[in-house]
Amino acid sequence: MNWYERRVRESLEKLGLEVGGGAPHDPQVHDKRFFQRIVSQGSLGLGESYMDGWWSCAQLDEFFFRLLRADLGQKARRPWREALAALRARILNMQSPRRASRVANVHYDLSAEFFQTFLDRRMVYSCAYWKAADSLEQAQEDKLDLICRKLRLSSHDRLLDIGCGWGSFLKYACERHRCESVGVTISGPQASYARRDCAGLPITILECDYREIGSRHQGRFSKIVSIGMFEHVGPKNYRSFMRVVDDMLTDDGVFVLQTIGDNYSCLRCEPWLDKYIFPNGVAPSVEQIGKAIEGLFVMEDWHNFGPDYYRTLMSWYRNFKDRYPSLNFDPPMGRDKFFRMWEYFFASFGSAFKARHLQLWQMILSKRASPSVYLAAR
Amino acid sequence: MNWYERRVRESLEKLGLEVGGGAPHDPQVHDKRFFQRIVSQGSLGLGESYMDGWWSCAQLDEFFFRLLRADLGQKARRPWREALAALRARILNMQSPRRASRVANVHYDLSAEFFQTFLDRRMVYSCAYWKAADSLEQAQEDKLDLICRKLRLSSHDRLLDIGCGWGSFLKYACERHRCESVGVTISGPQASYARRDCAGLPITILECDYREIGSRHQGRFSKIVSIGMFEHVGPKNYRSFMRVVDDMLTDDGVFVLQTIGDNYSCLRCEPWLDKYIFPNGVAPSVEQIGKAIEGLFVMEDWHNFGPDYYRTLMSWYRNFKDRYPSLNFDPPMGRDKFFRMWEYFFASFGSAFKARHLQLWQMILSKRASPSVYLAAR
């Protein structure tokens, strides 16, 4: 047993994880190079060596939960690699309009058939609301309904959805409330899908960056929503994003923002997730959101249902395991490696919510709210 | 009509306020020096000239509402007097342990008999919760109950109340949930009153600064609350305050914070209020709170019922008008001026909530929360 292996085994043992152990959360190592790789490459190496099949785990999400849970209590300083990455993010605008399309190309332009392997039938690609639901279908419908109630949506409203994805929220909202609406997405395939899926409803889909909405659309909206898109905006652009919303919202309008949240103000995301799943994604902190809305909006309500993202991701994971085998799809990295990449995403990301490192926030923001209390739905 | 009068009249007319007009919100000027005074002294002059009887208004809160409402939509820059005051606050720690006692001396040490002229019978001196109430008594009880529910209080808990005032929350909580508890106040008269009022219950009252709790008390608490005291902590001390809570709270504990909130990050409060009612009081912004809790707490829930503070202050105002005449009390500034000072406070402060300049926030913060959603009561 070399120095790397001893060091890794010892560290994992402190967290109750035994390499080669018999518990479902114990990691099984199939290639000895694993030990040196995670010492030298950290979390990126952990993820890439999983994709390469160097290790596996019967219950991957529980492995991550133990890893992440231990860390939460400590007030550890940021490791130097993280600091270096933060420096890079300070210098560059990682989510400039030119760079912003990268996440669309890498991720959201994957075929709708692929996302159908794990999403619900409406194709809602954000955290579901499990308060009263016992299936993913129901939890996603409850989430869409919760947002409509928080928006107090009616047929008199003009509704804007920034980052509308495949149009699931707009379709739901317009079918029930008959409001005129506009959806914005940066992904061509998503825009086409949404236009097809929303045909016959008073819904316009614009394929553009959120910074272009003002030049692409005349008139303001009484209700604006953004669900799971703010994670791609980036700290350098939080203020411009809020200015866009402020510009597009009527004075008595309401804005509901759903976003993943971080306990810490970061300038970049976890390296493996950044490289393989969400290029340049960053979850905001309370402070970063506070700074971005200051003087523009009144903070009416802030609802955290982070642990529901764990349940959502576990549902996606189960669906993916069931349905991926029958999907006719040949990714450049090979079917198995691609499968393990998504497996790793569902399990590690889900555990970050269960361990409370990450949060799921829905906020209600108003501009010049009425003098009555905004009693938020839950 | 001189230049000052013309200028003031014109400005007020734009807001629908006519000097000497017949509407209840129109100001009546009894001393012509009023016009020059408010031009040269701003909001401080407005308040002091009211105390001096230079002007009056049949419906004072509506006068302020029109004044404040107009301002909210504008993204005006801070006036230079405000900037100068902010500079002073940057240099000095206005809420150092030595200075912190000033607000107690000026304000909270006023006799309990005086506060009884306007508060409910429990002596709850913070915003009430009017969701389902139609009287101040009920709304204050509902607020105390709401906090107990948010804390999920039970007889197994050890409870700490930072800034316990006359002990109203602790008494309510201990009577219903039989939990052992400690209250902290910086005011001698409040501590004596609370000890008397809570006799027979498992409640200890400490008379000290919140920074001394750790040295005055052994052991941690499973539940901590702070209701309407954070406004006296000051931006320079927000982080130390949160560190005190972090130190005193068990790892699975819950902290409920009720505080007034401001749409902007400020370093000092409105000059008149600062001088006469709350010396060195500052309402925090979302950003300031976010910065103070970063890495210490998970933000579980944030509830805004700011407009309820308008209703609370209007109730206090009505009670005060009814009961003050029969109070045997001779303040150094004289009875009438003292009456007008409090009148001005209730009306102007109340309108700041109605116009949505100020917010009333209840936040639920946890340290290492359980992996389940914290479904907050409303």
mmCIF file of N, CA, C and O in Angstrom, chain A residues 217-274:
data_model
loop_
_atom_site.group_PDB
_atom_site.id
_atom_site.type_symbol
_atom_site.label_atom_id
_atom_site.label_comp_id
_atom_site.label_asym_id
_atom_site.label_seq_id
_atom_site.Cartn_x
_atom_site.Cartn_y
_atom_site.Cartn_z
ATOM 1 N N HIS A 217 -38.443 42.680 -27.551
ATOM 2 C CA HIS A 217 -39.866 42.715 -27.176
ATOM 3 C C HIS A 217 -40.290 44.102 -26.727
ATOM 4 O O HIS A 217 -39.619 44.730 -25.929
ATOM 5 N N GLN A 218 -41.431 44.570 -27.217
ATOM 6 C CA GLN A 218 -42.013 45.863 -26.832
ATOM 7 C C GLN A 218 -42.972 45.675 -25.663
ATOM 8 O O GLN A 218 -43.759 44.741 -25.660
ATOM 9 N N GLY A 219 -42.919 46.570 -24.687
ATOM 10 C CA GLY A 219 -43.905 46.526 -23.606
ATOM 11 C C GLY A 219 -43.406 45.745 -22.405
ATOM 12 O O GLY A 219 -42.483 44.939 -22.503
ATOM 13 N N ARG A 220 -44.056 46.015 -21.265
ATOM 14 C CA ARG A 220 -43.630 45.390 -20.023
ATOM 15 C C ARG A 220 -44.577 44.283 -19.588
ATOM 16 O O ARG A 220 -45.654 44.116 -20.155
ATOM 17 N N PHE A 221 -44.154 43.553 -18.564
ATOM 18 C CA PHE A 221 -44.906 42.402 -18.077
ATOM 19 C C PHE A 221 -45.364 42.649 -16.638
ATOM 20 O O PHE A 221 -44.638 43.236 -15.850
ATOM 21 N N SER A 222 -46.564 42.151 -16.301
ATOM 22 C CA SER A 222 -47.043 42.293 -14.922
ATOM 23 C C SER A 222 -46.498 41.170 -14.028
ATOM 24 O O SER A 222 -46.470 41.298 -12.816
ATOM 25 N N LYS A 223 -46.098 40.079 -14.638
ATOM 26 C CA LYS A 223 -45.525 38.957 -13.886
ATOM 27 C C LYS A 223 -44.283 38.441 -14.625
ATOM 28 O O LYS A 223 -44.330 38.254 -15.847
ATOM 29 N N ILE A 224 -43.220 38.234 -13.885
ATOM 30 C CA ILE A 224 -42.004 37.655 -14.468
ATOM 31 C C ILE A 224 -41.562 36.492 -13.594
ATOM 32 O O ILE A 224 -41.667 36.536 -12.371
ATOM 33 N N VAL A 225 -41.070 35.458 -14.251
ATOM 34 C CA VAL A 225 -40.595 34.290 -13.527
ATOM 35 C C VAL A 225 -39.272 33.842 -14.130
ATOM 36 O O VAL A 225 -39.007 34.060 -15.314
ATOM 37 N N SER A 226 -38.421 33.289 -13.298
ATOM 38 C CA SER A 226 -37.197 32.675 -13.800
ATOM 39 C C SER A 226 -36.925 31.462 -12.922
ATOM 40 O O SER A 226 -36.733 31.576 -11.716
ATOM 41 N N ILE A 227 -36.960 30.293 -13.536
ATOM 42 C CA ILE A 227 -36.926 29.028 -12.780
ATOM 43 C C ILE A 227 -35.684 28.238 -13.165
ATOM 44 O O ILE A 227 -35.595 27.703 -14.263
ATOM 45 N N GLY A 228 -34.727 28.199 -12.284
ATOM 46 C CA GLY A 228 -33.535 27.379 -12.534
ATOM 47 C C GLY A 228 -32.670 27.887 -13.660
ATOM 48 O O GLY A 228 -32.010 27.100 -14.346
ATOM 49 N N MET A 229 -32.655 29.184 -13.898
ATOM 50 C CA MET A 229 -31.800 29.753 -14.936
ATOM 51 C C MET A 229 -30.761 30.693 -14.343
ATOM 52 O O MET A 229 -29.685 30.879 -14.896
ATOM 53 N N PHE A 230 -31.060 31.270 -13.162
ATOM 54 C CA PHE A 230 -30.168 32.241 -12.525
ATOM 55 C C PHE A 230 -28.796 31.615 -12.221
ATOM 56 O O PHE A 230 -27.793 32.319 -12.140
ATOM 57 N N GLU A 231 -28.760 30.290 -12.073
ATOM 58 C CA GLU A 231 -27.510 29.567 -11.824
ATOM 59 C C GLU A 231 -26.525 29.726 -12.986
ATOM 60 O O GLU A 231 -25.335 29.455 -12.837
ATOM 61 N N HIS A 232 -27.024 30.138 -14.156
ATOM 62 C CA HIS A 232 -26.140 30.306 -15.313
ATOM 63 C C HIS A 232 -25.772 31.767 -15.551
ATOM 64 O O HIS A 232 -25.061 32.089 -16.496
ATOM 65 N N VAL A 233 -26.291 32.664 -14.714
ATOM 66 C CA VAL A 233 -26.098 34.102 -14.944
ATOM 67 C C VAL A 233 -24.698 34.555 -14.527
ATOM 68 O O VAL A 233 -24.057 35.327 -15.237
ATOM 69 N N GLY A 234 -24.217 34.085 -13.404
ATOM 70 C CA GLY A 234 -22.866 34.429 -12.959
ATOM 71 C C GLY A 234 -22.813 35.711 -12.148
ATOM 72 O O GLY A 234 -23.464 36.695 -12.495
ATOM 73 N N PRO A 235 -22.012 35.713 -11.068
ATOM 74 C CA PRO A 235 -21.959 36.854 -10.137
ATOM 75 C C PRO A 235 -21.681 38.196 -10.812
ATOM 76 O O PRO A 235 -22.217 39.218 -10.374
ATOM 77 N N LYS A 236 -20.884 38.199 -11.858
ATOM 78 C CA LYS A 236 -20.582 39.467 -12.530
ATOM 79 C C LYS A 236 -21.809 40.069 -13.192
ATOM 80 O O LYS A 236 -21.832 41.250 -13.525
ATOM 81 N N ASN A 237 -22.817 39.233 -13.453
ATOM 82 C CA ASN A 237 -23.991 39.692 -14.194
ATOM 83 C C ASN A 237 -25.274 39.720 -13.370
ATOM 84 O O ASN A 237 -26.330 40.038 -13.911
ATOM 85 N N TYR A 238 -25.189 39.398 -12.070
ATOM 86 C CA TYR A 238 -26.406 39.377 -11.242
ATOM 87 C C TYR A 238 -27.131 40.723 -11.297
ATOM 88 O O TYR A 238 -28.355 40.792 -11.412
ATOM 89 N N ARG A 239 -26.352 41.787 -11.194
ATOM 90 C CA ARG A 239 -26.971 43.117 -11.190
ATOM 91 C C ARG A 239 -27.616 43.431 -12.549
ATOM 92 O O ARG A 239 -28.729 43.962 -12.598
ATOM 93 N N SER A 240 -26.942 43.090 -13.635
ATOM 94 C CA SER A 240 -27.547 43.360 -14.964
ATOM 95 C C SER A 240 -28.798 42.530 -15.142
ATOM 96 O O SER A 240 -29.772 42.997 -15.739
ATOM 97 N N PHE A 241 -28.774 41.304 -14.656
ATOM 98 C CA PHE A 241 -29.969 40.459 -14.736
ATOM 99 C C PHE A 241 -31.131 41.142 -14.018
ATOM 100 O O PHE A 241 -32.235 41.250 -14.559
ATOM 101 N N MET A 242 -30.886 41.611 -12.796
ATOM 102 C CA MET A 242 -31.955 42.251 -12.027
ATOM 103 C C MET A 242 -32.411 43.546 -12.697
ATOM 104 O O MET A 242 -33.592 43.895 -12.636
ATOM 105 N N ARG A 243 -31.500 44.251 -13.355
ATOM 106 C CA ARG A 243 -31.889 45.468 -14.073
ATOM 107 C C ARG A 243 -32.797 45.141 -15.262
ATOM 108 O O ARG A 243 -33.725 45.876 -15.566
ATOM 109 N N VAL A 244 -32.508 44.019 -15.916
ATOM 110 C CA VAL A 244 -33.372 43.583 -17.020
ATOM 111 C C VAL A 244 -34.781 43.310 -16.487
ATOM 112 O O VAL A 244 -35.779 43.775 -17.043
ATOM 113 N N VAL A 245 -34.858 42.586 -15.373
ATOM 114 C CA VAL A 245 -36.168 42.278 -14.782
ATOM 115 C C VAL A 245 -36.871 43.580 -14.390
ATOM 116 O O VAL A 245 -38.058 43.767 -14.669
ATOM 117 N N ASP A 246 -36.124 44.483 -13.757
ATOM 118 C CA ASP A 246 -36.681 45.772 -13.349
ATOM 119 C C ASP A 246 -37.219 46.539 -14.567
ATOM 120 O O ASP A 246 -38.322 47.100 -14.520
ATOM 121 N N ASP A 247 -36.467 46.534 -15.648
ATOM 122 C CA ASP A 247 -36.897 47.229 -16.869
ATOM 123 C C ASP A 247 -38.160 46.617 -17.470
ATOM 124 O O ASP A 247 -39.005 47.325 -18.008
ATOM 125 N N MET A 248 -38.267 45.299 -17.404
ATOM 126 C CA MET A 248 -39.360 44.610 -18.084
ATOM 127 C C MET A 248 -40.626 44.492 -17.230
ATOM 128 O O MET A 248 -41.678 44.123 -17.746
ATOM 129 N N LEU A 249 -40.516 44.783 -15.916
ATOM 130 C CA LEU A 249 -41.636 44.570 -14.992
ATOM 131 C C LEU A 249 -42.422 45.864 -14.784
ATOM 132 O O LEU A 249 -41.838 46.930 -14.597
ATOM 133 N N THR A 250 -43.763 45.763 -14.798
ATOM 134 C CA THR A 250 -44.589 46.940 -14.496
ATOM 135 C C THR A 250 -44.394 47.321 -13.020
ATOM 136 O O THR A 250 -43.954 46.512 -12.213
ATOM 137 N N ASP A 251 -44.772 48.571 -12.685
ATOM 138 C CA ASP A 251 -44.503 49.066 -11.329
ATOM 139 C C ASP A 251 -45.198 48.264 -10.235
ATOM 140 O O ASP A 251 -44.705 48.156 -9.123
ATOM 141 N N ASP A 252 -46.366 47.705 -10.549
ATOM 142 C CA ASP A 252 -47.067 46.890 -9.546
ATOM 143 C C ASP A 252 -46.870 45.398 -9.803
ATOM 144 O O ASP A 252 -47.623 44.567 -9.297
ATOM 145 N N GLY A 253 -45.846 45.073 -10.569
ATOM 146 C CA GLY A 253 -45.606 43.684 -10.947
ATOM 147 C C GLY A 253 -44.944 42.850 -9.865
ATOM 148 O O GLY A 253 -44.483 43.364 -8.848
ATOM 149 N N VAL A 254 -44.930 41.551 -10.112
ATOM 150 C CA VAL A 254 -44.318 40.598 -9.184
ATOM 151 C C VAL A 254 -43.343 39.711 -9.948
ATOM 152 O O VAL A 254 -43.622 39.279 -11.065
ATOM 153 N N PHE A 255 -42.213 39.461 -9.326
ATOM 154 C CA PHE A 255 -41.181 38.610 -9.921
ATOM 155 C C PHE A 255 -40.912 37.433 -8.989
ATOM 156 O O PHE A 255 -40.634 37.627 -7.810
ATOM 157 N N VAL A 256 -41.034 36.225 -9.502
ATOM 158 C CA VAL A 256 -40.690 35.038 -8.717
ATOM 159 C C VAL A 256 -39.421 34.424 -9.292
ATOM 160 O O VAL A 256 -39.357 34.100 -10.485
ATOM 161 N N LEU A 257 -38.424 34.311 -8.441
ATOM 162 C CA LEU A 257 -37.130 33.755 -8.837
ATOM 163 C C LEU A 257 -36.907 32.427 -8.126
ATOM 164 O O LEU A 257 -36.952 32.367 -6.899
ATOM 165 N N GLN A 258 -36.699 31.362 -8.905
ATOM 166 C CA GLN A 258 -36.299 30.079 -8.307
ATOM 167 C C GLN A 258 -34.859 29.809 -8.694
ATOM 168 O O GLN A 258 -34.521 29.780 -9.881
ATOM 169 N N THR A 259 -34.025 29.629 -7.696
ATOM 170 C CA THR A 259 -32.614 29.365 -7.982
ATOM 171 C C THR A 259 -32.007 28.469 -6.914
ATOM 172 O O THR A 259 -32.465 28.459 -5.765
ATOM 173 N N ILE A 260 -30.991 27.731 -7.292
ATOM 174 C CA ILE A 260 -30.170 27.037 -6.311
ATOM 175 C C ILE A 260 -29.413 28.098 -5.528
ATOM 176 O O ILE A 260 -29.047 29.135 -6.076
ATOM 177 N N GLY A 261 -29.194 27.880 -4.246
ATOM 178 C CA GLY A 261 -28.445 28.826 -3.428
ATOM 179 C C GLY A 261 -27.264 28.147 -2.760
ATOM 180 O O GLY A 261 -27.276 26.940 -2.527
ATOM 181 N N ASP A 262 -26.244 28.937 -2.462
ATOM 182 C CA ASP A 262 -25.043 28.423 -1.793
ATOM 183 C C ASP A 262 -24.897 29.115 -0.446
ATOM 184 O O ASP A 262 -25.233 30.286 -0.319
ATOM 185 N N ASN A 263 -24.401 28.389 0.565
ATOM 186 C CA ASN A 263 -24.163 29.009 1.873
ATOM 187 C C ASN A 263 -23.029 30.029 1.825
ATOM 188 O O ASN A 263 -22.901 30.860 2.716
ATOM 189 N N TYR A 264 -22.182 29.914 0.809
ATOM 190 C CA TYR A 264 -21.031 30.811 0.658
ATOM 191 C C TYR A 264 -21.124 31.583 -0.659
ATOM 192 O O TYR A 264 -21.660 31.075 -1.641
ATOM 193 N N SER A 265 -20.563 32.795 -0.662
ATOM 194 C CA SER A 265 -20.455 33.560 -1.903
ATOM 195 C C SER A 265 -19.283 33.007 -2.707
ATOM 196 O O SER A 265 -18.135 33.094 -2.268
ATOM 197 N N CYS A 266 -19.560 32.395 -3.849
ATOM 198 C CA CYS A 266 -18.505 31.814 -4.679
ATOM 199 C C CYS A 266 -18.486 32.505 -6.021
ATOM 200 O O CYS A 266 -19.453 33.137 -6.427
ATOM 201 N N LEU A 267 -17.382 32.371 -6.713
ATOM 202 C CA LEU A 267 -17.307 32.929 -8.062
ATOM 203 C C LEU A 267 -17.315 31.831 -9.110
ATOM 204 O O LEU A 267 -17.431 32.085 -10.291
ATOM 205 N N ARG A 268 -17.176 30.570 -8.684
ATOM 206 C CA ARG A 268 -17.293 29.474 -9.636
ATOM 207 C C ARG A 268 -17.803 28.237 -8.914
ATOM 208 O O ARG A 268 -17.841 28.198 -7.693
ATOM 209 N N CYS A 269 -18.186 27.256 -9.703
ATOM 210 C CA CYS A 269 -18.802 26.073 -9.108
ATOM 211 C C CYS A 269 -17.790 24.952 -8.943
ATOM 212 O O CYS A 269 -16.619 25.089 -9.269
ATOM 213 N N GLU A 270 -18.220 23.844 -8.402
ATOM 214 C CA GLU A 270 -17.372 22.675 -8.170
ATOM 215 C C GLU A 270 -16.765 22.244 -9.520
ATOM 216 O O GLU A 270 -17.465 22.172 -10.528
ATOM 217 N N PRO A 271 -15.437 21.950 -9.569
ATOM 218 C CA PRO A 271 -14.737 21.773 -10.847
ATOM 219 C C PRO A 271 -15.307 20.683 -11.762
ATOM 220 O O PRO A 271 -15.399 20.888 -12.978
ATOM 221 N N TRP A 272 -15.702 19.536 -11.193
ATOM 222 C CA TRP A 272 -16.199 18.472 -12.062
ATOM 223 C C TRP A 272 -17.532 18.874 -12.702
ATOM 224 O O TRP A 272 -17.741 18.718 -13.906
ATOM 225 N N LEU A 273 -18.421 19.444 -11.889
ATOM 226 C CA LEU A 273 -19.725 19.883 -12.369
ATOM 227 C C LEU A 273 -19.552 20.961 -13.443
ATOM 228 O O LEU A 273 -20.258 20.979 -14.455
ATOM 229 N N ASP A 274 -18.588 21.834 -13.205
ATOM 230 C CA ASP A 274 -18.301 22.912 -14.132
ATOM 231 C C ASP A 274 -17.839 22.365 -15.482
ATOM 232 O O ASP A 274 -18.239 22.844 -16.535
#
